[in-house]
Amino acid sequence: AQKITQTQPGMFVQEKEAVTLDCTYDTSDPSYGLFWYKQPSSGEMIFLIYQGSYDQQNATEGRYSLNFQKARKSANLVISASQLGDSAMYFCAMREASNDYKLSFGAGTTVTVRA
Amino acid sequence: DAGITQSPRHKVTETGTPVTLRCHQTENHRYMYWYRQDPGHGLRLIHYSYGVKDTDKGEVSDGYSVSRSKTEDFLLTLESATSSQTSVYFCAISDPVRGGSTDTQYFGPGTRLTVL
């Protein structure tokens, strides 16, 4: 069964607007972590933000925030004030404590920021 | 940026030949991982290591072997390359602490492998 689902293959957003990237996950482990990575066209994988399953507050890192809804098993990434440099592929990933720190990745969402 | 390098960065080889990819880190992280990235699949774990000479399989380990004789180096070997192993290969490192709140994996720049 798919552990991480990203239902949006591609999205367009206008510069300076906010965009939300969907991520749902499937686990029965009470201890897990959720990660978002950015992959620009140059190919490197860049860590953006982390949310732990026991964290009481949604994680934020600059213009990135994670909308964590535990009961719905969703961990959506919100990018505020989009910039042209935000055009990239974005991956959601999960680590389960019972799975020896291995990451399961979603298929990714391509974001294109329009000027 | 985490100190992770991969070599080679690009390689073209022929079916049936052995290929070895190298991952080198300067962070002294305990865990190292090899992933492959293919369109529509995200990243899939091939093998990982949790210490020198300690390795285990990931979800797509068939046709691959690994070795880790030093903390800083993790080698991925394709014993007899096939066209289905054409992919981009990423190495990652982490240093998880049990009971800790974060164990982020940091990725190397990737190796693009083409098997003809």
Short mmCIF file of C-alpha atoms in Angstrom, two decimals:
data_model
loop_
_atom_site.label_atom_id
_atom_site.label_comp_id
_atom_site.label_asym_id
_atom_site.label_seq_id
_atom_site.Cartn_x
_atom_site.Cartn_y
_atom_site.Cartn_z
CA ALA A 1 0.00 0.00 0.00
CA GLN A 2 1.15 3.50 -0.78
CA LYS A 3 2.41 5.17 2.38
CA ILE A 4 2.63 8.69 0.96
CA THR A 5 0.17 10.09 -1.57
CA GLN A 6 0.64 13.32 -3.45
CA THR A 7 -2.40 13.78 -5.66
CA GLN A 8 -1.30 16.87 -7.59
CA PRO A 9 1.17 15.97 -10.35
CA GLY A 10 1.58 19.62 -11.35
CA MET A 11 0.49 23.08 -10.27
CA PHE A 12 0.77 26.63 -11.53
CA VAL A 13 0.92 29.59 -9.17
CA GLN A 14 1.24 33.30 -9.74
CA GLU A 15 4.28 35.03 -8.33
CA LYS A 16 3.68 36.45 -4.81
CA GLU A 17 0.68 34.20 -4.21
CA ALA A 18 0.53 31.31 -1.75
CA VAL A 19 0.33 27.68 -2.86
CA THR A 20 -0.64 24.55 -0.95
CA LEU A 21 0.79 21.16 -1.86
CA ASP A 22 -1.19 18.17 -0.64
CA CYS A 23 0.27 15.17 1.11
CA THR A 24 -1.57 12.34 2.83
CA TYR A 25 0.10 9.47 4.60
CA ASP A 26 -0.74 6.05 5.92
CA THR A 27 0.77 4.60 9.07
CA SER A 28 -0.28 2.81 12.23
CA ASP A 29 2.91 3.76 14.04
CA PRO A 30 2.25 6.45 16.70
CA SER A 31 5.78 7.79 16.29
CA TYR A 32 6.63 9.16 12.87
CA GLY A 33 8.09 12.16 11.14
CA LEU A 34 7.07 13.97 7.99
CA PHE A 35 9.47 15.77 5.68
CA TRP A 36 9.25 17.97 2.63
CA TYR A 37 12.03 18.23 0.07
CA LYS A 38 12.46 20.50 -2.93
CA GLN A 39 14.12 19.36 -6.14
CA PRO A 40 14.86 22.18 -8.60
CA SER A 41 15.66 21.50 -12.22
CA SER A 42 19.35 21.26 -11.31
CA GLY A 43 18.50 17.97 -9.59
CA GLU A 44 19.62 18.28 -5.99
CA MET A 45 17.32 17.34 -3.13
CA ILE A 46 16.91 20.16 -0.63
CA PHE A 47 15.38 19.61 2.81
CA LEU A 48 12.67 22.18 3.57
CA ILE A 49 10.73 21.34 6.70
CA TYR A 50 10.04 18.63 9.29
CA GLN A 51 7.01 17.76 11.43
CA GLY A 52 7.06 15.17 14.20
CA SER A 53 3.94 13.21 15.07
CA TYR A 54 4.03 14.41 18.65
CA ASP A 55 4.65 18.05 17.80
CA GLN A 56 1.82 20.21 19.12
CA GLN A 57 2.33 23.06 16.69
CA ASN A 58 2.62 23.19 12.94
CA ALA A 59 6.19 23.52 11.74
CA THR A 60 7.32 26.71 10.01
CA GLU A 61 10.56 27.60 8.24
CA GLY A 62 10.60 31.03 6.67
CA ARG A 63 8.06 31.04 3.83
CA TYR A 64 7.34 27.34 4.31
CA SER A 65 4.76 26.04 6.74
CA LEU A 66 3.33 22.61 7.25
CA ASN A 67 -0.40 22.26 7.80
CA PHE A 68 -0.42 19.11 9.95
CA GLN A 69 -3.83 17.50 10.47
CA LYS A 70 -3.09 14.33 12.39
CA ALA A 71 -6.61 12.90 12.48
CA ARG A 72 -6.90 13.28 8.72
CA LYS A 73 -3.34 12.03 8.19
CA SER A 74 -2.42 14.98 6.07
CA ALA A 75 0.72 17.12 6.03
CA ASN A 76 0.24 19.82 3.43
CA LEU A 77 3.07 22.20 2.56
CA VAL A 78 2.19 25.86 2.23
CA ILE A 79 4.56 28.18 0.39
CA SER A 80 3.72 31.80 0.98
CA ALA A 81 4.60 34.69 -1.33
CA SER A 82 5.78 32.44 -4.17
CA GLN A 83 8.94 33.38 -6.01
CA LEU A 84 10.18 32.32 -9.44
CA GLY A 85 12.89 30.32 -7.68
CA ASP A 86 10.22 28.17 -6.05
CA SER A 87 9.58 26.46 -9.39
CA ALA A 88 10.62 22.87 -8.67
CA MET A 89 9.43 19.38 -7.84
CA TYR A 90 8.35 18.94 -4.22
CA PHE A 91 8.39 15.62 -2.40
CA CYS A 92 6.64 14.61 0.79
CA ALA A 93 8.27 11.82 2.81
CA MET A 94 7.60 9.92 6.01
CA ARG A 95 9.80 8.14 8.50
CA GLU A 96 8.26 5.63 10.90
CA ALA A 97 9.99 4.77 14.16
CA SER A 98 9.21 1.10 13.57
CA ASN A 99 10.88 1.22 10.15
CA ASP A 100 14.45 1.98 11.23
CA TYR A 101 14.58 5.59 10.03
CA LYS A 102 13.92 4.71 6.40
CA LEU A 103 12.03 7.29 4.37
CA SER A 104 9.03 6.58 2.17
CA PHE A 105 8.52 9.17 -0.56
CA GLY A 106 5.52 10.35 -2.51
CA ALA A 107 5.64 10.69 -6.29
CA GLY A 108 6.07 14.44 -6.09
CA THR A 109 4.32 17.61 -7.23
CA THR A 110 5.75 19.95 -9.85
CA VAL A 111 5.22 23.62 -9.07
CA THR A 112 5.62 26.27 -11.76
CA VAL A 113 5.61 29.89 -10.63
CA ARG A 114 4.44 32.37 -13.24
CA ALA A 115 5.62 35.98 -13.34
CA ASP B 1 25.27 22.16 3.39
CA ALA B 2 26.02 18.60 4.45
CA GLY B 3 29.36 17.40 3.11
CA ILE B 4 28.26 14.66 0.75
CA THR B 5 29.83 13.89 -2.59
CA GLN B 6 28.98 11.26 -5.15
CA SER B 7 31.18 9.88 -7.89
CA PRO B 8 30.90 9.65 -10.76
CA ARG B 9 28.24 12.25 -11.41
CA HIS B 10 27.42 10.81 -14.82
CA LYS B 11 28.09 7.39 -16.28
CA VAL B 12 27.13 5.54 -19.43
CA THR B 13 27.72 1.81 -19.46
CA GLU B 14 26.67 -1.28 -21.34
CA THR B 15 24.34 -4.06 -20.29
CA GLY B 16 26.09 -6.79 -18.35
CA THR B 17 28.99 -4.72 -17.04
CA PRO B 18 29.57 -4.14 -13.32
CA VAL B 19 29.24 -0.58 -12.05
CA THR B 20 30.22 0.91 -8.71
CA LEU B 21 28.96 4.23 -7.41
CA ARG B 22 30.63 5.93 -4.48
CA CYS B 23 29.18 8.13 -1.77
CA HIS B 24 31.55 10.03 0.50
CA GLN B 25 30.59 12.09 3.56
CA THR B 26 32.56 14.35 5.85
CA GLU B 27 29.84 14.66 8.53
CA ASN B 28 30.60 11.46 10.47
CA HIS B 29 26.92 10.50 10.23
CA ARG B 30 26.09 6.95 11.23
CA TYR B 31 23.40 6.20 8.67
CA MET B 32 23.89 6.22 4.92
CA TYR B 33 21.35 5.39 2.20
CA TRP B 34 21.15 4.71 -1.51
CA TYR B 35 18.01 5.67 -3.43
CA ARG B 36 17.03 5.60 -7.05
CA GLN B 37 14.75 8.16 -8.64
CA ASP B 38 12.53 7.32 -11.59
CA PRO B 39 9.67 9.33 -13.10
CA GLY B 40 6.39 8.74 -11.29
CA HIS B 41 8.01 6.87 -8.40
CA GLY B 42 9.64 9.52 -6.28
CA LEU B 43 12.69 8.10 -4.54
CA ARG B 44 12.91 4.44 -3.63
CA LEU B 45 15.34 2.99 -1.14
CA ILE B 46 17.82 0.45 -2.48
CA HIS B 47 20.03 -0.30 0.53
CA TYR B 48 21.08 1.47 3.66
CA SER B 49 23.77 1.25 6.31
CA TYR B 50 23.55 1.92 10.03
CA GLY B 51 27.26 1.58 10.72
CA VAL B 52 30.52 0.23 9.37
CA LYS B 53 29.85 -3.19 7.85
CA ASP B 54 26.19 -2.98 8.92
CA THR B 55 23.85 -2.86 5.96
CA ASP B 56 20.30 -3.84 5.12
CA LYS B 57 18.02 -4.02 2.10
CA GLY B 58 15.48 -1.46 1.00
CA GLU B 59 12.43 -1.93 -1.18
CA VAL B 60 14.26 -2.27 -4.53
CA SER B 61 17.46 -4.12 -3.67
CA ASP B 62 17.47 -6.83 -6.35
CA GLY B 63 20.51 -6.51 -8.61
CA TYR B 64 22.37 -4.23 -6.20
CA SER B 65 24.91 -4.77 -3.45
CA VAL B 66 26.55 -2.36 -1.04
CA SER B 67 29.58 -2.13 1.15
CA ARG B 68 30.70 0.16 3.93
CA SER B 69 34.20 -0.40 5.20
CA LYS B 70 34.64 3.12 6.59
CA THR B 71 32.22 5.54 8.20
CA GLU B 72 32.67 8.05 5.41
CA ASP B 73 32.23 5.81 2.37
CA PHE B 74 29.22 3.83 1.12
CA LEU B 75 29.55 1.98 -2.17
CA LEU B 76 26.70 0.82 -4.40
CA THR B 77 27.49 -1.93 -6.91
CA LEU B 78 25.39 -3.06 -9.83
CA GLU B 79 26.73 -6.53 -10.32
CA SER B 80 25.58 -6.84 -13.94
CA ALA B 81 23.92 -3.66 -15.14
CA THR B 82 20.59 -3.86 -16.98
CA SER B 83 18.66 -1.21 -18.88
CA SER B 84 16.05 -1.17 -16.09
CA GLN B 85 18.76 0.22 -13.79
CA THR B 86 19.03 3.37 -15.85
CA SER B 87 18.14 5.98 -13.25
CA VAL B 88 19.36 8.80 -11.08
CA TYR B 89 20.98 7.52 -7.91
CA PHE B 90 21.06 9.53 -4.72
CA CYS B 91 23.05 8.96 -1.59
CA ALA B 92 21.77 10.35 1.71
CA ILE B 93 23.07 10.57 5.24
CA SER B 94 21.50 11.00 8.65
CA ASP B 95 22.41 10.71 12.28
CA PRO B 96 19.20 9.74 14.06
CA VAL B 97 19.06 9.84 17.81
CA ARG B 98 16.56 7.48 19.33
CA GLY B 99 13.97 9.53 21.13
CA GLY B 100 15.07 12.62 19.25
CA SER B 101 12.63 14.82 17.45
CA THR B 102 14.35 14.96 14.10
CA ASP B 103 16.53 12.72 11.95
CA THR B 104 16.65 14.57 8.69
CA GLN B 105 18.26 12.88 5.74
CA TYR B 106 20.56 15.07 3.66
CA PHE B 107 21.18 14.17 0.08
CA GLY B 108 24.17 14.12 -2.21
CA PRO B 109 24.07 15.70 -5.69
CA GLY B 110 23.07 12.48 -7.46
CA THR B 111 24.58 10.26 -10.15
CA ARG B 112 22.92 9.88 -13.52
CA LEU B 113 23.47 6.34 -14.80
CA THR B 114 22.56 5.20 -18.28
CA VAL B 115 22.74 1.52 -19.18
CA LEU B 116 22.69 0.89 -22.92
#
